[in-house]
Short mmCIF file of C-alpha atoms and ligand atoms in Angstrom, two decimals:
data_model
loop_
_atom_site.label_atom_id
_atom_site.label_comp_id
_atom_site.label_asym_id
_atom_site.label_seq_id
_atom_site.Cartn_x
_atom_site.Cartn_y
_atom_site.Cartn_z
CA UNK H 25 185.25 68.55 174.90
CA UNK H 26 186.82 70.63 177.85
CA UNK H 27 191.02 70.23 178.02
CA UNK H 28 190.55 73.14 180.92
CA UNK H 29 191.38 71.27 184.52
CA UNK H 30 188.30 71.89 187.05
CA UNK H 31 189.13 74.70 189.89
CA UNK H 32 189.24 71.46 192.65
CA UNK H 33 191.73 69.82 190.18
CA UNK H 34 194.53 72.86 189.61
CA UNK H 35 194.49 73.42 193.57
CA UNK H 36 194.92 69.91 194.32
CA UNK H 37 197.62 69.70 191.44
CA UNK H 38 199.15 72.73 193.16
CA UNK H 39 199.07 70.97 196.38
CA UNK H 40 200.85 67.72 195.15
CA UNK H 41 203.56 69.97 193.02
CA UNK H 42 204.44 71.79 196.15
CA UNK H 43 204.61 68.61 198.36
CA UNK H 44 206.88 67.00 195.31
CA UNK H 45 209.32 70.17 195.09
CA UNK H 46 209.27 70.72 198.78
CA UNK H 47 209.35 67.64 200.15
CA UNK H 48 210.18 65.05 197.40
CA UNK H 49 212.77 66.88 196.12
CA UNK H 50 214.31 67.40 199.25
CA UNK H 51 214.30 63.44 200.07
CA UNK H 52 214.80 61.62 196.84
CA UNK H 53 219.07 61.31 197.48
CA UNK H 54 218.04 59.89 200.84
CA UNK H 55 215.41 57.63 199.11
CA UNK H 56 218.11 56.79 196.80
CA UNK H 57 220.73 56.22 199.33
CA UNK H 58 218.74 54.70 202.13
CA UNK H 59 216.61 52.09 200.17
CA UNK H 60 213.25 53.54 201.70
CA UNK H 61 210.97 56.54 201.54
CA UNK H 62 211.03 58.11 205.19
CA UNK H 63 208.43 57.69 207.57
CA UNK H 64 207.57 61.64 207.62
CA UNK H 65 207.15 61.73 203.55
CA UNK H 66 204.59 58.68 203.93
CA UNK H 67 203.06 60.62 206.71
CA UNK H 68 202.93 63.87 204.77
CA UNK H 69 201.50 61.65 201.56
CA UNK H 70 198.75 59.87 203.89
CA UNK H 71 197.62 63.95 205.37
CA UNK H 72 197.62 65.08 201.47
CA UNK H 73 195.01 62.50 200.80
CA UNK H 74 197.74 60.59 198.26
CA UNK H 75 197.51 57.10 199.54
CA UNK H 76 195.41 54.76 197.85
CA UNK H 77 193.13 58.12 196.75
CA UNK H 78 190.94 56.62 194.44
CA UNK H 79 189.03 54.23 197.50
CA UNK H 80 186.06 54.98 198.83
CA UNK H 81 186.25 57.95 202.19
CA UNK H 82 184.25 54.73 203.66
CA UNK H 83 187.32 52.79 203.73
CA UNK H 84 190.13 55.45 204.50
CA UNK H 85 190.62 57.14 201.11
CA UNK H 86 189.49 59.98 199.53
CA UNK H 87 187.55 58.55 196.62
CA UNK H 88 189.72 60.18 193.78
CA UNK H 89 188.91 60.00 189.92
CA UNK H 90 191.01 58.66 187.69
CA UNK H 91 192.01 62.03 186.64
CA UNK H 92 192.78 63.27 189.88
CA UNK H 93 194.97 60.66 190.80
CA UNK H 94 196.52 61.11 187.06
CA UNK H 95 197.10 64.55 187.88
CA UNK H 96 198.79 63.46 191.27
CA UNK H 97 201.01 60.76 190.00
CA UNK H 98 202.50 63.24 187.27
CA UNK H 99 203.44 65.61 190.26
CA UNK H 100 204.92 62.80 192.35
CA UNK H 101 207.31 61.33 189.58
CA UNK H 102 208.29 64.83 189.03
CA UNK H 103 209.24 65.02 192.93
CA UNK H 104 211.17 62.50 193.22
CA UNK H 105 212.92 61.47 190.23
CA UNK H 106 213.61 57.92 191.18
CA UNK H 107 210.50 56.36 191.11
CA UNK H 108 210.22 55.26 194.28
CA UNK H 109 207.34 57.54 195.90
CA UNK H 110 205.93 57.15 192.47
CA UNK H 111 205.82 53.48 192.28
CA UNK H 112 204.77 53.73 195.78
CA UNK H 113 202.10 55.97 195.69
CA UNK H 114 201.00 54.16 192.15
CA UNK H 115 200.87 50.78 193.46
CA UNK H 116 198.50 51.78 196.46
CA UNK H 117 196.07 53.82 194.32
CA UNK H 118 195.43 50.99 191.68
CA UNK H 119 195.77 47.84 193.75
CA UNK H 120 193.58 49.81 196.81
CA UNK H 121 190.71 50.78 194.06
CA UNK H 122 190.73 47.00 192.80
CA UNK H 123 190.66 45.31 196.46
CA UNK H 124 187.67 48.28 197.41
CA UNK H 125 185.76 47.10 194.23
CA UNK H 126 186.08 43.43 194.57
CA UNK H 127 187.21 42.45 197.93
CA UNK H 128 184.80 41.11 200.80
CA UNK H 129 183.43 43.78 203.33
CA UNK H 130 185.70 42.12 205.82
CA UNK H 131 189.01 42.56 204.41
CA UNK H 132 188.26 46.04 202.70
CA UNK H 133 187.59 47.43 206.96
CA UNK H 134 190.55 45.70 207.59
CA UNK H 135 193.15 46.38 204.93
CA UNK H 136 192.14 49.56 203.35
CA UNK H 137 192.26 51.97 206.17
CA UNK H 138 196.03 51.22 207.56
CA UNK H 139 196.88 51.24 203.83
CA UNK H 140 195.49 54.78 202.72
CA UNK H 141 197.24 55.73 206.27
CA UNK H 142 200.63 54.82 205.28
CA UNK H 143 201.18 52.48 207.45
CA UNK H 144 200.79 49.17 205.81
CA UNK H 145 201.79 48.24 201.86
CA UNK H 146 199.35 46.95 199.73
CA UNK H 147 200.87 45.12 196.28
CA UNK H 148 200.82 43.27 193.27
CA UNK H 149 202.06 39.81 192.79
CA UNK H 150 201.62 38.30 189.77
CA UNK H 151 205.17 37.23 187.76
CA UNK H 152 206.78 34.54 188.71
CA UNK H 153 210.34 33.26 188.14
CA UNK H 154 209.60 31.57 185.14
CA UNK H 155 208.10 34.82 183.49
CA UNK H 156 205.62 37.54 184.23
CA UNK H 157 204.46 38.24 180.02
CA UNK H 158 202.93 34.81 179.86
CA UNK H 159 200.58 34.97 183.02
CA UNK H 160 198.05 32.28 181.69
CA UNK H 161 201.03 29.67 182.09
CA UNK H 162 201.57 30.97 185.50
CA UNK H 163 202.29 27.99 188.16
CA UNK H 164 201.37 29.29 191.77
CA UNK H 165 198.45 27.56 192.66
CA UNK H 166 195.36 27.75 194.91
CA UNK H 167 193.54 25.00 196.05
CA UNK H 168 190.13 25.29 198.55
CA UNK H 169 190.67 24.12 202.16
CA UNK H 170 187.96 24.75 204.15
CA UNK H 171 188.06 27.81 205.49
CA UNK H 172 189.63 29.57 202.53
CA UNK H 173 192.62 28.37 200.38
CA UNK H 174 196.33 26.98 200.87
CA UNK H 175 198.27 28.53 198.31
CA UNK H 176 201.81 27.00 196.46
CA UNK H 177 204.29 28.47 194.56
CA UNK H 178 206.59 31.56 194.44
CA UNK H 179 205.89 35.17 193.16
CA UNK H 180 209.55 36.84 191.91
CA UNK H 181 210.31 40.62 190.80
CA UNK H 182 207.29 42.14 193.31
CA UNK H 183 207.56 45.74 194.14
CA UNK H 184 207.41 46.04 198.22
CA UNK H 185 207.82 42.77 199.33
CA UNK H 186 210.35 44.21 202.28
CA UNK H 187 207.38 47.48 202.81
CA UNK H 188 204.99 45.15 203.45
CA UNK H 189 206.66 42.61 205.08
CA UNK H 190 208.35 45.15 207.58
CA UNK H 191 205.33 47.95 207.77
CA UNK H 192 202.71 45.25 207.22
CA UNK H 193 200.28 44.29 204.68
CA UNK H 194 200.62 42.20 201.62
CA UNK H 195 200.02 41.84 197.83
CA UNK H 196 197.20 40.92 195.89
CA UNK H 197 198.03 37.62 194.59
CA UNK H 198 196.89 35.85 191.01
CA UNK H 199 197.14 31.78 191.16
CA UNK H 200 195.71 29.30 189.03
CA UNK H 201 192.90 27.19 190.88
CA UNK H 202 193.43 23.78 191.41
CA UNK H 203 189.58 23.41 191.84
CA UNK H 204 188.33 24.85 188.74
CA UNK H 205 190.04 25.63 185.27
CA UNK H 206 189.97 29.64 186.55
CA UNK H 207 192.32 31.82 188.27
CA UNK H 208 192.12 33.29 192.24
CA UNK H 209 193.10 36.63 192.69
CA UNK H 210 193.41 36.73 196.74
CA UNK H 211 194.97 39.30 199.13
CA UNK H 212 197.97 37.29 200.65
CA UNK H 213 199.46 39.16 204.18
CA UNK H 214 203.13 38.93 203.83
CA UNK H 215 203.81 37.61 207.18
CA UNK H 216 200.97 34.58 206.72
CA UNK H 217 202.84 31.35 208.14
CA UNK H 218 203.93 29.44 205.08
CA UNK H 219 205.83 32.34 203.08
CA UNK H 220 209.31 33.44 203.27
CA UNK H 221 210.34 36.37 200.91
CA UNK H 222 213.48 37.47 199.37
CA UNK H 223 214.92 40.53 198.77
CA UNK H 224 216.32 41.70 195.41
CA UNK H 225 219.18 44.44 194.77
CA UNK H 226 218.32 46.82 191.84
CA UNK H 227 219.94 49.15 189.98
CA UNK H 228 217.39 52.26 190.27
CA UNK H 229 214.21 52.55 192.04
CA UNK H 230 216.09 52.05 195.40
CA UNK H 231 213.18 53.57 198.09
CA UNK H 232 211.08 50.59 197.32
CA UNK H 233 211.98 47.14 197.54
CA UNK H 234 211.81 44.46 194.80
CA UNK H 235 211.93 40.88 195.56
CA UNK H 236 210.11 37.34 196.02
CA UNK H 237 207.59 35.44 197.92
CA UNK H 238 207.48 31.76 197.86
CA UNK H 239 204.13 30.01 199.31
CA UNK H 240 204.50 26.53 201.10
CA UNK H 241 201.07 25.68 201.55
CA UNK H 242 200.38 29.41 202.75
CA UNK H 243 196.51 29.47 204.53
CA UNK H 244 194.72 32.41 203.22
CA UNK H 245 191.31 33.07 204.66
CA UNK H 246 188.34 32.94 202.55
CA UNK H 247 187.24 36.73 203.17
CA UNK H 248 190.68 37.44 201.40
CA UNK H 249 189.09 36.62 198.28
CA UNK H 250 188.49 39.14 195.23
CA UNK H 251 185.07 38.93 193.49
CA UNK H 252 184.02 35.12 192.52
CA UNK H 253 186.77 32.38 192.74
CA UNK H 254 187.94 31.06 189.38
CA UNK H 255 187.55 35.11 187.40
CA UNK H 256 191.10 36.57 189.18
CA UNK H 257 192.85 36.80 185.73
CA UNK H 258 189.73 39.47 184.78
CA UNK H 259 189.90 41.38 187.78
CA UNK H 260 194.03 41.63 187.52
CA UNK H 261 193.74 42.52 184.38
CA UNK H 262 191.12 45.51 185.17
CA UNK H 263 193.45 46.72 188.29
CA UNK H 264 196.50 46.52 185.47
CA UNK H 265 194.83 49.13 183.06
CA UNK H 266 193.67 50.98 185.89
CA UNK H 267 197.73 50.93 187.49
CA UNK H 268 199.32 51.19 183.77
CA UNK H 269 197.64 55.22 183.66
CA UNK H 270 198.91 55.78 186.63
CA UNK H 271 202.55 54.45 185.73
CA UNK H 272 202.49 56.53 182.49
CA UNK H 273 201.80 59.43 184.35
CA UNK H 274 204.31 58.92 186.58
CA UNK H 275 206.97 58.88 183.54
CA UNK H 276 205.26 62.19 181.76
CA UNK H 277 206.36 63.89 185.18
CA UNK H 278 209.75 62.72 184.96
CA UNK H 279 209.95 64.05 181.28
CA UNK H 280 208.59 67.15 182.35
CA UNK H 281 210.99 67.69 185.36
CA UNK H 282 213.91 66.18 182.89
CA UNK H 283 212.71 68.59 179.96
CA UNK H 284 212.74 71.70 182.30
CA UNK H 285 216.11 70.93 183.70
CA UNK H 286 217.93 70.70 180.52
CA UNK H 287 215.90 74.20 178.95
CA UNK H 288 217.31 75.99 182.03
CA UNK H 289 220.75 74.48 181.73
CA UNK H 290 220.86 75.09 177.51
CA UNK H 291 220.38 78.69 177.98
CA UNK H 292 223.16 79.16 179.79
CA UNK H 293 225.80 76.48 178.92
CA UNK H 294 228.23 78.47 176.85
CA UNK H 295 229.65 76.95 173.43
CA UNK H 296 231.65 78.72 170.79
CA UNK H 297 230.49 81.80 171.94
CA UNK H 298 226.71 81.41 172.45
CA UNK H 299 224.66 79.14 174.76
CA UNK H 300 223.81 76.13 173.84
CA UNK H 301 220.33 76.70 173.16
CA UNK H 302 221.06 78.54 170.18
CA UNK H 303 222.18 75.70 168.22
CA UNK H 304 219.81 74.02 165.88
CA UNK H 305 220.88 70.75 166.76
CA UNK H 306 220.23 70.98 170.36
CA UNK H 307 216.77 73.68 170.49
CA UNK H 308 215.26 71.08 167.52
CA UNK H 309 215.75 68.27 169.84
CA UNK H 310 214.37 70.06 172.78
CA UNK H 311 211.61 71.12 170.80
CA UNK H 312 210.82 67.64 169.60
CA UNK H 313 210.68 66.68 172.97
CA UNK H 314 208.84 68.84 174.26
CA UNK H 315 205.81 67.79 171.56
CA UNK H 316 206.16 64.60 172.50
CA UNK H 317 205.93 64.74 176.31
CA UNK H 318 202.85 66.93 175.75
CA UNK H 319 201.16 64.15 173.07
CA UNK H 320 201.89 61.39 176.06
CA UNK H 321 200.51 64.11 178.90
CA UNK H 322 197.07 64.31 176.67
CA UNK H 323 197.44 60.87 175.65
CA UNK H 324 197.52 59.64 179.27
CA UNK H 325 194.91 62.38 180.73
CA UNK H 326 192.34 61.27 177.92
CA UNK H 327 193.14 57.45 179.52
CA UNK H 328 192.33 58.77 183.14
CA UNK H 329 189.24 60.56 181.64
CA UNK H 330 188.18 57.28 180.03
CA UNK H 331 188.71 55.04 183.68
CA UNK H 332 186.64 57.59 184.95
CA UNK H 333 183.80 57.91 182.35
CA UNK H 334 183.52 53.77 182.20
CA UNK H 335 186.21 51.22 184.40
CA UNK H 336 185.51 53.15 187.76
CA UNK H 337 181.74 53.20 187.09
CA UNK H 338 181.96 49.15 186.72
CA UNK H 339 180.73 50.63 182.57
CA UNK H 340 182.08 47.50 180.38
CA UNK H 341 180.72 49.39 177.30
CA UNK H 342 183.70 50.49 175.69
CA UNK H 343 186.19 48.11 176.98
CA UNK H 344 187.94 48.20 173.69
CA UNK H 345 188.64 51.67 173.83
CA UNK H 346 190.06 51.73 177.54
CA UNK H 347 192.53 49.07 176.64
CA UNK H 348 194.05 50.65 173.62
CA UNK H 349 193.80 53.88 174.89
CA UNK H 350 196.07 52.73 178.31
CA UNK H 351 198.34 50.20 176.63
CA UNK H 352 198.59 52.75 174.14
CA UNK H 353 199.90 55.42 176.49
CA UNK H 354 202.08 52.69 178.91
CA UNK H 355 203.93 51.97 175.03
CA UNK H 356 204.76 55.23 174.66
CA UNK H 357 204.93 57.42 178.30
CA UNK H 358 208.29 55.14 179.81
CA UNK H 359 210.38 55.23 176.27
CA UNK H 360 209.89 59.29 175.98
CA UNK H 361 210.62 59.62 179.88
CA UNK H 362 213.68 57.40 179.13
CA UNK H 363 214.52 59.28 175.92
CA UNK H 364 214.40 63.10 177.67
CA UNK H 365 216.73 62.31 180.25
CA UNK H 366 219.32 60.72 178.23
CA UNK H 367 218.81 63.70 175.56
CA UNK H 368 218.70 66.07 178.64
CA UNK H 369 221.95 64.01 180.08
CA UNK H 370 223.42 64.53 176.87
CA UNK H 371 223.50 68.58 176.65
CA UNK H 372 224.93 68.96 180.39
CA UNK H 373 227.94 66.45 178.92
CA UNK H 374 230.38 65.12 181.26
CA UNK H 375 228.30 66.47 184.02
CA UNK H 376 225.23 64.94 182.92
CA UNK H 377 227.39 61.73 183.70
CA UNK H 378 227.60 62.78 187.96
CA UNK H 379 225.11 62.02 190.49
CA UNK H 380 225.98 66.05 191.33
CA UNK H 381 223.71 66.74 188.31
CA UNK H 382 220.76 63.73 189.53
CA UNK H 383 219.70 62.77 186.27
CA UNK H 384 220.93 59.18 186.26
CA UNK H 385 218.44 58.81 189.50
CA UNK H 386 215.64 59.41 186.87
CA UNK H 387 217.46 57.13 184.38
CA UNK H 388 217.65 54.55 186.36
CA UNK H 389 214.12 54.93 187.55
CA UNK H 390 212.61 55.35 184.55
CA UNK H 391 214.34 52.03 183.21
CA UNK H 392 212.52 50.11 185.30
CA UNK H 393 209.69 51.20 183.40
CA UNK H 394 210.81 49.99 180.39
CA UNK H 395 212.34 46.41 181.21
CA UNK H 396 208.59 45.90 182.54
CA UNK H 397 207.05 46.45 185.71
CA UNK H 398 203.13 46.81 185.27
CA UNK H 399 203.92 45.03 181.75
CA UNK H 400 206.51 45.27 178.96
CA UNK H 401 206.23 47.33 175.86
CA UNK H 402 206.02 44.41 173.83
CA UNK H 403 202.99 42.78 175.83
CA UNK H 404 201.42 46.80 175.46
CA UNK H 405 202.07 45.92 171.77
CA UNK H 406 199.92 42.84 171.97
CA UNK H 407 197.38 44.12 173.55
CA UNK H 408 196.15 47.17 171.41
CA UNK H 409 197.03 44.65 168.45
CA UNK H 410 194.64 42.07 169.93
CA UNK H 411 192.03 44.88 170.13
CA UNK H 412 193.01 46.77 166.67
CA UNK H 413 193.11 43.33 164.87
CA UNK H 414 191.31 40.66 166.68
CA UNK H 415 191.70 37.81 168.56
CA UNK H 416 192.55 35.63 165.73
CA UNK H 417 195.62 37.65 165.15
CA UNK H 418 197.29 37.68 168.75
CA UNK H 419 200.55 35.52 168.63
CA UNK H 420 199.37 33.09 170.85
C1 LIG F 512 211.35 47.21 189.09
C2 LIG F 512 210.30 46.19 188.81
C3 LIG F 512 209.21 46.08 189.67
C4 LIG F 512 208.24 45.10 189.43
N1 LIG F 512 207.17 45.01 190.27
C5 LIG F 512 206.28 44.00 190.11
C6 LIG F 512 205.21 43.80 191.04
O1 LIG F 512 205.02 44.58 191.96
N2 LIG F 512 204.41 42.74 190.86
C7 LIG F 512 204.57 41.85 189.85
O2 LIG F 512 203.80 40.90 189.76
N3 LIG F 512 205.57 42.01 188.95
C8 LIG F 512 206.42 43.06 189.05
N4 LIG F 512 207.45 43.22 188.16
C9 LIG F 512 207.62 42.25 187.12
C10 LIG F 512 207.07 42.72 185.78
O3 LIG F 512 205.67 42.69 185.78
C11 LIG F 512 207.68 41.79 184.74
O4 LIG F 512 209.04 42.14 184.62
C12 LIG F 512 207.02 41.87 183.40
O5 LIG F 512 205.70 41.43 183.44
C13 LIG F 512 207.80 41.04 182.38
O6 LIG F 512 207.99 39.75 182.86
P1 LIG F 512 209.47 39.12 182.91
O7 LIG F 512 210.37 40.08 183.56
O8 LIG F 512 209.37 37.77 183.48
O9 LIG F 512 209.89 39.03 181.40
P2 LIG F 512 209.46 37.92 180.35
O10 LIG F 512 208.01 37.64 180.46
O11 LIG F 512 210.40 36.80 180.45
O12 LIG F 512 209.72 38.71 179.00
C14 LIG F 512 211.05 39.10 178.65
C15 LIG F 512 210.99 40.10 177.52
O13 LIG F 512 210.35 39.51 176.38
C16 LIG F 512 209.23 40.29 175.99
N5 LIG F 512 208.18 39.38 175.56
C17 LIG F 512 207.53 38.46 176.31
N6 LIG F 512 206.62 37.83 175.55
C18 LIG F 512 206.70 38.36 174.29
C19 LIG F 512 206.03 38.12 173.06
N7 LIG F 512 205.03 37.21 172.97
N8 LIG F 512 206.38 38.83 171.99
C20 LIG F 512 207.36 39.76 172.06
N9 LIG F 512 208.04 40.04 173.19
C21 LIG F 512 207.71 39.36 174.30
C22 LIG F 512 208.82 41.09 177.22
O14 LIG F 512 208.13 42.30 176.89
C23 LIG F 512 210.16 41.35 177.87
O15 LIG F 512 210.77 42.47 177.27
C24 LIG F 512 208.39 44.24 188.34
C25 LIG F 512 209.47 44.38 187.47
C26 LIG F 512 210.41 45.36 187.69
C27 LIG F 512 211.55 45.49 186.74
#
């Protein structure tokens, strides 16, 4: 066993933490206020190697592991502190491996390259207004029409609907077939004649868009396609445990960043005569913290390490263990995130409360986390208790 990161891996960590406190740091108000990340962060992201890292140097990216791109989303959601980048950077890297391991030749030459450039959005689409837990009742549908499919229905709550449809690009789309009893998972360009999108207004998360895509009879091309028609629930599935490590790790660098703020600020906030620090009540919690962020940092590392070992090797073997070992870490990264800043808002007091101090731009980031995007806690629940119990014991 070997816990000791690889020389390549601490300079490229070092690279990423000094793009996130230079540059990230130095934006995230603006990403806040202005409801996008800037064109020169992108650019700086794309040069770094960051976008869509784990796809093949063939097809624009830099052919990351797992680990790599663990160690790179941890930096980022320390760097900016609302999400954004993270989600951003997140989105590309899990949804980019998945389309380079199951999409046609055609539309990997075409899509991957402007995506891993920065300068078109590649998404997920999946929920739908009438719920995003219960996918298998999903109602979007796809039907064959020649040359490819016409596509019905509307996708709600989808992170870069305005990205792509402004940049470019689109979202990898689940719909049930109307030809077979199976699902199509199919890359769907935003600006396709037939759709018309919708923009949300959130409460945290601002830099990247949330909103909706409805489908009247949208053409999609064959070559747009992932894998075989009718197995799209399997491969969304696989790019969700691949996306989920990279969300967790995401929310361990927020915790970190969160953590380190509020052990500066204890040590010097006076309080009857000593800094706060000093007092059990506050050091305990900080130290209980602290144990836990590092149990979610391993937890989530040894998830990357398994990707790597099996999921990005197209190894089935230990499927089990991958999906307990991600949902495990995706039910436990966003609540400790969540739970160190509002500790960490806590100890600064009233100022904790102002956007001076910038930890309610993490708390509202991390949130989004929780109320789940990539999946809610409860469906992580059902999922390692599906694979800890069995089938016969899932509620449904
Ligand atoms: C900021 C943000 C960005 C998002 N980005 C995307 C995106 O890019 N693409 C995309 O497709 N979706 C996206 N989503 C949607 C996200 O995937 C869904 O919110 C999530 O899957 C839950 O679906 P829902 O919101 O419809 O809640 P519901 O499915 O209605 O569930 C509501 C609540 O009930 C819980 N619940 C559901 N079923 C059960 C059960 N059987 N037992 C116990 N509890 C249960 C859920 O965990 C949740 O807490 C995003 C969401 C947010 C907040």
């Amino acid at each position: 066993m070997e816990f000791e990161l690889s020389d390549e891996e601490r300079a490229f960590q070092q690279a990423v933490r000094k793009f996130g406190d230079k540059t990230l740091r130095a934006n995230e108000r603006r990403i806040d206020a202005e409801g996008r990340i800037p064109r020169e962060v992108l650019d700086e992201m794309a040069a770094l190697g960051l976008l869509a890292m784990p796809v093949p140097t063939e097809y624009g990216g830099m052919g990351g592991s797992a680990v790599l791109t663990e160690l790179a989303a941890e930096e980022i959601g320390r760097g900016d502190f609302s999400m954004a980048t993270a989600v951003f950077f997140l989105l590309e890297a899990g949804w980019g491996w998945s389309l380079a391991k199951h999409g046609t030749e055609e539309a990997k030459r075409e899509i991957l390259p402007p995506v891993c450039q920065g300068k078109t959005f590649l998404g997920i689409a999946t929920t739908e207004p009438t719920g995003g837990s219960d996918l298998a009742r999903m109602r979007t549908k796809s039907k064959r029409d020649g040359t490819g499919f016409s596509v019905r229905g509307e996708k709600a709550f989808l992170s870069g609907v305005e990205e792509a449809r402004t940049m470019g690009g689109g979202h990898l789309t689940l719909t049930k077939s109307s030809d077979s009893d199976g699902f199509n998972f199919l890359y769907v360009p935003t600006s396709a004649p037939g759709n018309s999108t919708q923009k949300f207004t959130n409460m945290g998360r601002m830099g990247i868009s949330t909103g909706a895509i409805t489908y009247a009879d949208t053409h999609v091309d064959r070559k747009y396609l992932l894998g075989e028609e009718g197995h799209g629930f399997e491969y969304a599935l696989e790019g969700f445990t691949v996306a989920r490590t990279f969300v967790s790790a995401a929310c361990v660098g927020a915790a970190e960043r969160a953590l380190e703020v509020g052990l500066a600020y204890i040590k010097e906030r006076p309080a009857f005569g000593q800094p706060l620090a000093k007092f059990e009540g506050i050091q305990f919690e900080a130290v209980d913290l602290y144990a836990q962020i590092e149990a979610v940092k391993w937890q989530c590392r040894r998830a990357a390490w398994l990707l790597d070992r099996y999921t990005l090797r197209g190894d089935d073997s230990h499927r089990s263990e991958v999906i307990k070992a991600v949902a495990s870490v995706k039910l436990t990264a966003p609540p400790i995130a969540f739970e160190t800043v509002k500790r960490v808002m806590m100890w600064f007091g009233a100022a904790g409360y102002t956007k001076d101090v910038g930890l309610e731009l993490g708390l509202r980031g991390v949130m989004s986390y929780l109320v789940g995007a990539e999946g809610g806690l409860n469906i992580m629940r059902i999922i390692i208790g599906r694979e800890l119990l069995g089938k016969e014991f899932a509620p449904y």
